[in-house]
PDB file of C-alpha atoms in Angstrom:
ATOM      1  CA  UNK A 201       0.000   0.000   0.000  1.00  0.00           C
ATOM      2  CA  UNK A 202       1.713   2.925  -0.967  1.00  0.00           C
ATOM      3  CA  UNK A 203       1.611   6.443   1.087  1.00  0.00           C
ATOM      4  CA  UNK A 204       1.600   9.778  -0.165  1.00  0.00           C
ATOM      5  CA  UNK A 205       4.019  10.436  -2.472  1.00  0.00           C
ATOM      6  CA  UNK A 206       5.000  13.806  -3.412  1.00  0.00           C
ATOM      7  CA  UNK A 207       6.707  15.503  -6.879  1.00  0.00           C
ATOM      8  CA  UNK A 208       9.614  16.661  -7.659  1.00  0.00           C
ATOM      9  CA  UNK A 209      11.585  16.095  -4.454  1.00  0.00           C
ATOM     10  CA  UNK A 210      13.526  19.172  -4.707  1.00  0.00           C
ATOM     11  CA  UNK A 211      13.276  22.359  -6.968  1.00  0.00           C
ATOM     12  CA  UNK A 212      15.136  25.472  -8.303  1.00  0.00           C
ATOM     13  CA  UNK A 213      12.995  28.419  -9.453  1.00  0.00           C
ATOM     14  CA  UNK A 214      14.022  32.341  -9.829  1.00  0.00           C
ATOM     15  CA  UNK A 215      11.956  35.153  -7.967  1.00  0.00           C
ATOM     16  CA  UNK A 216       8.734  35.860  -9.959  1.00  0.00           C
ATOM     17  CA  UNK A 217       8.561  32.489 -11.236  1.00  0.00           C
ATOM     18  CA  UNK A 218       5.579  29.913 -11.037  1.00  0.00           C
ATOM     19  CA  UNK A 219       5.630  26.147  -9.875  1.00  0.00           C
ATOM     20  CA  UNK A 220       3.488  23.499  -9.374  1.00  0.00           C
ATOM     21  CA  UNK A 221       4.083  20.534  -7.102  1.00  0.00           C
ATOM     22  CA  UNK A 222       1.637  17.331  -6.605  1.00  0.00           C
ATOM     23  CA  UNK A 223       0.648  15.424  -4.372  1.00  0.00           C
ATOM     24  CA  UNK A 224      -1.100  11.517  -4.298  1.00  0.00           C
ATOM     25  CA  UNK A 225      -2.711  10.372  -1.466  1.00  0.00           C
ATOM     26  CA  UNK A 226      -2.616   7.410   0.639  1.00  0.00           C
ATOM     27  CA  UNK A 227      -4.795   4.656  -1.065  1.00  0.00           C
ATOM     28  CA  UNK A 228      -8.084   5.583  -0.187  1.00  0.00           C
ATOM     29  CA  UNK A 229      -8.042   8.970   1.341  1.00  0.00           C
ATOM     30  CA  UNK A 230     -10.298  11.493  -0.047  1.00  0.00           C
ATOM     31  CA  UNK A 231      -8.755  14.465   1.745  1.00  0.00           C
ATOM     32  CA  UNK A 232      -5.581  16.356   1.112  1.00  0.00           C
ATOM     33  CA  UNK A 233      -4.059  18.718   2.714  1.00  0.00           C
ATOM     34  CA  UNK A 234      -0.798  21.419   2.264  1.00  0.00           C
ATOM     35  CA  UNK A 235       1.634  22.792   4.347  1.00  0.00           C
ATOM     36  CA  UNK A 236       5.095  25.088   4.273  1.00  0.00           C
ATOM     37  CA  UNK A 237       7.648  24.428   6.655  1.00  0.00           C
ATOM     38  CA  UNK A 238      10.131  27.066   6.541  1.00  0.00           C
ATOM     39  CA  UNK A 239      13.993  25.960   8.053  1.00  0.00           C
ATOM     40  CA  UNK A 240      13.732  24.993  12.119  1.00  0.00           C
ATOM     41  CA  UNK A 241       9.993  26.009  12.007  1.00  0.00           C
ATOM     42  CA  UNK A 242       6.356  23.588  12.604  1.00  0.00           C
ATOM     43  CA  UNK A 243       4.527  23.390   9.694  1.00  0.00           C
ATOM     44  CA  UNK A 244       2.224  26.111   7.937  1.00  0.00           C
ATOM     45  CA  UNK A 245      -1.068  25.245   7.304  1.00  0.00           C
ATOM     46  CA  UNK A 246      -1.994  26.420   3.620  1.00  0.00           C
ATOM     47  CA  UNK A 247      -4.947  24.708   2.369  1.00  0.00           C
ATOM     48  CA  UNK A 248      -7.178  21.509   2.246  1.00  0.00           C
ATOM     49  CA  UNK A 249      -9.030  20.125  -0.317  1.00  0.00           C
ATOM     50  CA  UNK A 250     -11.822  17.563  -0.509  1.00  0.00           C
ATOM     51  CA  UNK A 251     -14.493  16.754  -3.168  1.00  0.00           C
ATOM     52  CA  UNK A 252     -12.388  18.844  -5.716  1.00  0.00           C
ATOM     53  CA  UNK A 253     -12.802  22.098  -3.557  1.00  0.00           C
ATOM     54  CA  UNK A 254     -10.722  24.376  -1.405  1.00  0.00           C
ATOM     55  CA  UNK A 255     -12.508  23.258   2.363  1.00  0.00           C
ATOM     56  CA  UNK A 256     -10.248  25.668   4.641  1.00  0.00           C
ATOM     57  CA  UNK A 257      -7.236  28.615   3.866  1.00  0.00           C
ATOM     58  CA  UNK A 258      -4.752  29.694   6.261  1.00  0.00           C
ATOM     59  CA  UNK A 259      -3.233  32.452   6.339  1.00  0.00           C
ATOM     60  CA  UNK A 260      -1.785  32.826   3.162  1.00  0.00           C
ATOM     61  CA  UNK A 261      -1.598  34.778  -0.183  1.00  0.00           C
ATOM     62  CA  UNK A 262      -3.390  34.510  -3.232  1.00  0.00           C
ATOM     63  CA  UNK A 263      -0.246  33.565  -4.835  1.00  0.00           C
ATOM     64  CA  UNK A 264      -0.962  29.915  -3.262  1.00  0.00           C
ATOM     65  CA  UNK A 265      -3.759  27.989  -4.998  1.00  0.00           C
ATOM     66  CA  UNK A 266      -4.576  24.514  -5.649  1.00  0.00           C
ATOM     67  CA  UNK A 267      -6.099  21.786  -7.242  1.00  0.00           C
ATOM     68  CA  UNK A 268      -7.855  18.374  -6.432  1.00  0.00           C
ATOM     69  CA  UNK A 269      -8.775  15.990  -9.450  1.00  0.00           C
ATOM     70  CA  UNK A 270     -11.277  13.599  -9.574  1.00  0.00           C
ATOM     71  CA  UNK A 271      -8.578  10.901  -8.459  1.00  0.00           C
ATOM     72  CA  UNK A 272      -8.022  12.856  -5.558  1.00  0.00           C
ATOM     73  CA  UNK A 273      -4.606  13.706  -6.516  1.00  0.00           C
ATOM     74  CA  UNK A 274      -3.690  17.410  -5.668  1.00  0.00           C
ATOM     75  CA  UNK A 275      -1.594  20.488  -7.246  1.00  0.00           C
ATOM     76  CA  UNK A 276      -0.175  23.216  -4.993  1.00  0.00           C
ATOM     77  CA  UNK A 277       0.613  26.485  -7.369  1.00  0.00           C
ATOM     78  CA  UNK A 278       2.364  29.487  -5.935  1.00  0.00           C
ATOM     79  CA  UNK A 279       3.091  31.951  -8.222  1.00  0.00           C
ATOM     80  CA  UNK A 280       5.212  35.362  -8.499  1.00  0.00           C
ATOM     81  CA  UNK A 281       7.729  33.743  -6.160  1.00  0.00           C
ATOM     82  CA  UNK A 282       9.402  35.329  -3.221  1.00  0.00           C
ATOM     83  CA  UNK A 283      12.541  34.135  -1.791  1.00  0.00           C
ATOM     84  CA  UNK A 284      10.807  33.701   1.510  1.00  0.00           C
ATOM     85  CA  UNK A 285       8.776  30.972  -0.572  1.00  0.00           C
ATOM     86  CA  UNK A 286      11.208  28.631  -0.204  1.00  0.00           C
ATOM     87  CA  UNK A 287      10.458  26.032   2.174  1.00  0.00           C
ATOM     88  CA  UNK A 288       9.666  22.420   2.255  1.00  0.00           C
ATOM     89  CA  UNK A 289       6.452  21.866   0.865  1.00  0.00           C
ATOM     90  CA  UNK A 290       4.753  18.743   2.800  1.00  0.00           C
ATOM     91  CA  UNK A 291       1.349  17.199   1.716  1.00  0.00           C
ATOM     92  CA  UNK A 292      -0.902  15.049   4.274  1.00  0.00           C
ATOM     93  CA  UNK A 293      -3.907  12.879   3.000  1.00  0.00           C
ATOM     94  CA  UNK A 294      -6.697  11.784   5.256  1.00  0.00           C
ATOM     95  CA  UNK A 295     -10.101  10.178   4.760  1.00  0.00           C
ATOM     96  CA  UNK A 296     -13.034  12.367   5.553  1.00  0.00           C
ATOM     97  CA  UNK A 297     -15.728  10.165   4.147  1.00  0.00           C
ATOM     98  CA  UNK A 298     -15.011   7.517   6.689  1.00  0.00           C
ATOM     99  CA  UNK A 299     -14.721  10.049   9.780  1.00  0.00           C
ATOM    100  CA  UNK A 300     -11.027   9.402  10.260  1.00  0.00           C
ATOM    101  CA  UNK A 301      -8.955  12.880  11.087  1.00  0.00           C
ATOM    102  CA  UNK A 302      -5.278  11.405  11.033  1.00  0.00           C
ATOM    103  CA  UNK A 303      -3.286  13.401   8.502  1.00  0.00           C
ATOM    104  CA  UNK A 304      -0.581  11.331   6.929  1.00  0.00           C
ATOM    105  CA  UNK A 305       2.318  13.191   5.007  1.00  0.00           C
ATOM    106  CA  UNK A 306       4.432  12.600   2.364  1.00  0.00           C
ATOM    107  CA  UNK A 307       8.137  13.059   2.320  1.00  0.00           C
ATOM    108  CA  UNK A 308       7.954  16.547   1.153  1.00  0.00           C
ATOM    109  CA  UNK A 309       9.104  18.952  -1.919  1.00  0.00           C
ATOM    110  CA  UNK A 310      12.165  20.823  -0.884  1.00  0.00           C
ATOM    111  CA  UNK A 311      12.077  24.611  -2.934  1.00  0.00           C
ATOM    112  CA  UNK A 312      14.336  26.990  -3.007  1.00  0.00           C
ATOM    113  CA  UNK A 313      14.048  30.336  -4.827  1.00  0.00           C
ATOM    114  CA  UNK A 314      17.363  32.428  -6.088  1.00  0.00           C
TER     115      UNK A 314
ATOM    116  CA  UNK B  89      -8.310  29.621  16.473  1.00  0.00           C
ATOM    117  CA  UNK B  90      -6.780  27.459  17.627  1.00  0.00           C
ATOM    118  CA  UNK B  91      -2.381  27.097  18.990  1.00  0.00           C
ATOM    119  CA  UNK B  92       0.371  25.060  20.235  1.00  0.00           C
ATOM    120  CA  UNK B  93       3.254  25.920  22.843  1.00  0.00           C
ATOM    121  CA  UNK B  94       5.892  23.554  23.591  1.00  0.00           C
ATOM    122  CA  UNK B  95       8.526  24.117  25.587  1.00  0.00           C
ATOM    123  CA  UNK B  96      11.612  23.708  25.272  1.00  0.00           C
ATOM    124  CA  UNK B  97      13.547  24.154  21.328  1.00  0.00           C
ATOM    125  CA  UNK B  98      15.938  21.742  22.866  1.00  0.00           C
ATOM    126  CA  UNK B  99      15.851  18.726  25.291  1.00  0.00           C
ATOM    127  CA  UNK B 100      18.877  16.462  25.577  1.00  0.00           C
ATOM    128  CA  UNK B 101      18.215  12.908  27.708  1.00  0.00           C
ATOM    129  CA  UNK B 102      20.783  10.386  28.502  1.00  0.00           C
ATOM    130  CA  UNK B 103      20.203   7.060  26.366  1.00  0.00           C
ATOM    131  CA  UNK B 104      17.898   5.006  28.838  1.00  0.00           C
ATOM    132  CA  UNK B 105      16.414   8.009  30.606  1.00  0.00           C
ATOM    133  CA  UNK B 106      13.551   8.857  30.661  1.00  0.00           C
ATOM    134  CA  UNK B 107      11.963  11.089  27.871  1.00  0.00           C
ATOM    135  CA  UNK B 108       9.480  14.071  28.559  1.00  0.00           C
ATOM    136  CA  UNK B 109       8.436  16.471  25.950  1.00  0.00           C
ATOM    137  CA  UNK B 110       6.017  19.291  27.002  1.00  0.00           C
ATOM    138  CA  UNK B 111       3.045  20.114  24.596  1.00  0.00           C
ATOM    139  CA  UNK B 112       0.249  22.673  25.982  1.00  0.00           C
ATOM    140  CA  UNK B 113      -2.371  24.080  23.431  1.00  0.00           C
ATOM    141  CA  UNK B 114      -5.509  26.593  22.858  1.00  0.00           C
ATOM    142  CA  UNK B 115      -8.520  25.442  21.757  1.00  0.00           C
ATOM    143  CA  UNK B 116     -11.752  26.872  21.919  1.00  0.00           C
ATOM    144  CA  UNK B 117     -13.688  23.543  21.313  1.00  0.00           C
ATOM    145  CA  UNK B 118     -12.652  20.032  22.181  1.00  0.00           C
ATOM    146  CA  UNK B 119      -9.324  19.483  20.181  1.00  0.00           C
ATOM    147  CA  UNK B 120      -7.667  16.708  18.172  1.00  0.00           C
ATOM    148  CA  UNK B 121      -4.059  16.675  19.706  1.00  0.00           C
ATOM    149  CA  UNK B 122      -1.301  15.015  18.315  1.00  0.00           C
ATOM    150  CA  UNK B 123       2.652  14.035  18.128  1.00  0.00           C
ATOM    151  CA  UNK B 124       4.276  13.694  15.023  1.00  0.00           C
ATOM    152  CA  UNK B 125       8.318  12.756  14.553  1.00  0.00           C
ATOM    153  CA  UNK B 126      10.430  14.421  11.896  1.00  0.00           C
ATOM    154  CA  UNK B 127      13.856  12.777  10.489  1.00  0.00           C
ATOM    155  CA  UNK B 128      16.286  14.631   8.753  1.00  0.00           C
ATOM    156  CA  UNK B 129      15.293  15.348   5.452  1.00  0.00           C
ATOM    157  CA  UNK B 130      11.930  13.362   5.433  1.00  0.00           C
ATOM    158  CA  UNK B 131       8.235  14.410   6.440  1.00  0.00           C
ATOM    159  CA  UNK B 132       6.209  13.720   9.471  1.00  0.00           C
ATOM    160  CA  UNK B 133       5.488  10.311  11.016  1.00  0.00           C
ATOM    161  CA  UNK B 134       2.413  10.588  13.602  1.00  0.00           C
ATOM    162  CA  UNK B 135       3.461   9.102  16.734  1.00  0.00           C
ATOM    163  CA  UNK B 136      -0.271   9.318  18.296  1.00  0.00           C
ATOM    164  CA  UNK B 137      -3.107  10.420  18.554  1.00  0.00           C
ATOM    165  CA  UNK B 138      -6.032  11.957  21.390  1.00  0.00           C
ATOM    166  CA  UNK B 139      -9.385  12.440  20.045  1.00  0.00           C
ATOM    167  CA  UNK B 140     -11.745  12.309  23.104  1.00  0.00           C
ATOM    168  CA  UNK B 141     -11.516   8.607  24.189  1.00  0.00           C
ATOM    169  CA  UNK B 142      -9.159   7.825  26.556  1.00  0.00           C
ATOM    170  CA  UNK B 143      -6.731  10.715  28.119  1.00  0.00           C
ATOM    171  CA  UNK B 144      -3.522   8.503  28.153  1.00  0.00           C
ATOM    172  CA  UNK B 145      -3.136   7.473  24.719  1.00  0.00           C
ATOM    173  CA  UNK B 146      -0.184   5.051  23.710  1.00  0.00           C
ATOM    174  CA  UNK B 147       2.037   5.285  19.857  1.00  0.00           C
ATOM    175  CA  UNK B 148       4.307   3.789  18.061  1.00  0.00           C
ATOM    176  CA  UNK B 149       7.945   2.944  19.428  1.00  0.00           C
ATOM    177  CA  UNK B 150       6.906   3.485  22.972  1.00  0.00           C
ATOM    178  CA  UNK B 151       5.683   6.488  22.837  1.00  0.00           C
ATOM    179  CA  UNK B 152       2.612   7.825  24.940  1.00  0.00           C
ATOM    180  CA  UNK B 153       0.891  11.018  25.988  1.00  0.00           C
ATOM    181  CA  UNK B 154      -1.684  12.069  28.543  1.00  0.00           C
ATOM    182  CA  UNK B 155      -4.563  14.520  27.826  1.00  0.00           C
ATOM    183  CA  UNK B 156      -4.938  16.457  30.745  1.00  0.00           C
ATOM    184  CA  UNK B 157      -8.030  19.086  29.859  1.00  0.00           C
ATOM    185  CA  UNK B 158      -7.740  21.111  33.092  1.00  0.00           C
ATOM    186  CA  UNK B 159      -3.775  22.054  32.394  1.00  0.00           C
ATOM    187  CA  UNK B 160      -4.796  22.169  28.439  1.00  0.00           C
ATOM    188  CA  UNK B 161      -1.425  20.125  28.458  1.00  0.00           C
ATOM    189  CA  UNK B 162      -0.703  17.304  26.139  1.00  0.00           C
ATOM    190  CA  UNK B 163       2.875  16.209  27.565  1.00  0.00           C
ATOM    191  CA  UNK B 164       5.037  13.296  25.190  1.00  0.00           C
ATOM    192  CA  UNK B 165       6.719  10.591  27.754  1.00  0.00           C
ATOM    193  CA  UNK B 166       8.641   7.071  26.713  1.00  0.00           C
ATOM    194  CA  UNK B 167      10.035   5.413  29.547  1.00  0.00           C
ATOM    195  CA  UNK B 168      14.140   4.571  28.234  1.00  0.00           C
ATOM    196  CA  UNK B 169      14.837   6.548  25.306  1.00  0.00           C
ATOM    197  CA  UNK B 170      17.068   4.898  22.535  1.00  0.00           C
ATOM    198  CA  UNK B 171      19.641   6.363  20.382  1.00  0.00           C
ATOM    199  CA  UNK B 172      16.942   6.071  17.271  1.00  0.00           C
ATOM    200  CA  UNK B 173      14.821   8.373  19.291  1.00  0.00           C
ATOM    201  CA  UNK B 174      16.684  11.227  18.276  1.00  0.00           C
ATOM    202  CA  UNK B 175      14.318  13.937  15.884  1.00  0.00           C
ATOM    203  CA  UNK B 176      12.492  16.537  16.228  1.00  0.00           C
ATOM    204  CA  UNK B 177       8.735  16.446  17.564  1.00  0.00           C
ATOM    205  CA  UNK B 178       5.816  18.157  16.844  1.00  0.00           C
ATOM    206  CA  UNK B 179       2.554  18.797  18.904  1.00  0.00           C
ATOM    207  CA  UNK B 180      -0.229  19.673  16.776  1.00  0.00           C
ATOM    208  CA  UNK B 181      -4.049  20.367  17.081  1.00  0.00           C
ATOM    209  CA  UNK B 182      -6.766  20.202  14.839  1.00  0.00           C
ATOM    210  CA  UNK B 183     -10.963  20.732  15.763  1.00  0.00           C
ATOM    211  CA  UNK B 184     -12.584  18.292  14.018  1.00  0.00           C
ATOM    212  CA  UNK B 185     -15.546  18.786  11.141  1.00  0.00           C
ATOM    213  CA  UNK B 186     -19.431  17.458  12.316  1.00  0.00           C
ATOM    214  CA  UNK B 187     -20.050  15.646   8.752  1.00  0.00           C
ATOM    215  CA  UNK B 188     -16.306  14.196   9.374  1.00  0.00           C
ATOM    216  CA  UNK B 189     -12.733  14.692   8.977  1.00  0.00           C
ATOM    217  CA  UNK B 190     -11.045  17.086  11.029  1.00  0.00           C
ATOM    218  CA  UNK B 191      -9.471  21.018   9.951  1.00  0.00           C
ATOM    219  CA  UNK B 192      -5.749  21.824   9.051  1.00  0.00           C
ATOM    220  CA  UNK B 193      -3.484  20.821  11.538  1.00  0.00           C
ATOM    221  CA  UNK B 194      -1.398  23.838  13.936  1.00  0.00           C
ATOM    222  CA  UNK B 195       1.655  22.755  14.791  1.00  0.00           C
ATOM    223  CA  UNK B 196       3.762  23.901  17.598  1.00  0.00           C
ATOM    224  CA  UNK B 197       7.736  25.166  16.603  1.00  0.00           C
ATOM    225  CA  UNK B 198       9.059  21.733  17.525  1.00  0.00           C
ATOM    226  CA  UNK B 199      11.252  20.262  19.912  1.00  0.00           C
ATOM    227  CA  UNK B 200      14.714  18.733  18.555  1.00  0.00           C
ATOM    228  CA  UNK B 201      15.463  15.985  20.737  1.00  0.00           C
ATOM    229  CA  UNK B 202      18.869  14.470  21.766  1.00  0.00           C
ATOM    230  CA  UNK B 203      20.245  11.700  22.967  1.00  0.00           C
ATOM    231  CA  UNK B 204      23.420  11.236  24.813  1.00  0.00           C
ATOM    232  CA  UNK B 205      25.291   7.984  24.592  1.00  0.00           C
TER     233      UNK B 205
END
């Protein structure tokens, strides 16, 4: 049974840039959710998304948006990067449909902007 | 809204002694409270987890933690820690959804833990 694997596992991008990571869930999770964790910090919330819609926002920019797709996969965008953007970008699946609240993350998408 | 406080960036233990990492949080409902391990370079690994059953609540590699509403405390203890105990450790709460599920976690700033030899 795989767990929630994340893409790329580390990228480059330039101030003002765009990127896109993904995220799969754990096999049969319906939930996903993002976080930043900045160096020596806890993680951020950002956002969580479940039946293909954003279901809660922290507290952060437009810049950030996302995507779920019918497979319950899930895109994080940020764009117009800043170099405090770069942080490791950790995904968590977890299976609302069932009642079940554990969060399970993934290894993580390390980004640095230059 | 909800937060987490734990004390301590830093808490260094003698291998076989005994382990205590200090987690209190804000909540203005009945919370979801967690522990999740970090390794170097990899994500989070939930240890356990409290979600209104009972207040001492037992993980994985010996871990455990007690729910103790009237401190708002939600302290991490193992009994003899091991070399491979050395990470860092988050606290995190979450208030959970009425159809199901449970909101974005808040994490506390993490406690690196050490272990002497």
């Amino acid at each position: 049974d795989a767990g929630v694997t994340q893409s790329p596992t580390h990228l480059i991008k330039t101030r003002g840039q765009q990127v896109t990571l993904r995220c799969s869930p754990k096999s049969g999770h319906d939930t996903v959710s993002w976080y930043q964790q900045a160096l020596g910090q806890g993680p951020q919330f950002i956002f969580q998304y479940y039946e293909e819609e954003e279901r809660q926002r922290g507290n952060f920019p437009d810049r950030f948006s996302g995507h779920q797709f019918p497979n319950y996969s899930s895109e994080l965008n940020v764009n117009a990067l800043l170099l405090g953007d770069s942080a490791l970008y950790l995904c968590a699946s977890s299976q609302t449909d069932r009642g079940l609240y554990e969060q399970y993350f993934g290894p993580g998408t390390r980004l640095t902007v230059t | 809204a909800q937060s987490v406080t734990q004390l301590g960036s830093h808490v260094s233990v003698s291998e076989g002694a005994l382990v205590l990492l200090r987690c209190n949080y804000s909540s203005s409902v009945p919370p979801y409270l967690f522990w999740y391990v970090q390794y170097p370079n990899q994500g989070l690994q939930l240890l356990l987890k409290y979600t209104s059953a009972a207040t001492l609540v037992k993980g994985i590699n010996g871990f455990e933690a007690e729910f103790k509403k009237s401190e708002t405390s939600f302290h991490l203890t193992k009994p003899s820690a091991h070399m491979s105990d050395a990470a860092e450790y988050f606290c995190a709460v979450s208030v959970p959804y009425s159809g199901g599920g449970a909101d974005g976690l808040t994490f506390g700033k993490g406690t690196h833990l050490i272990i002497q030899p």
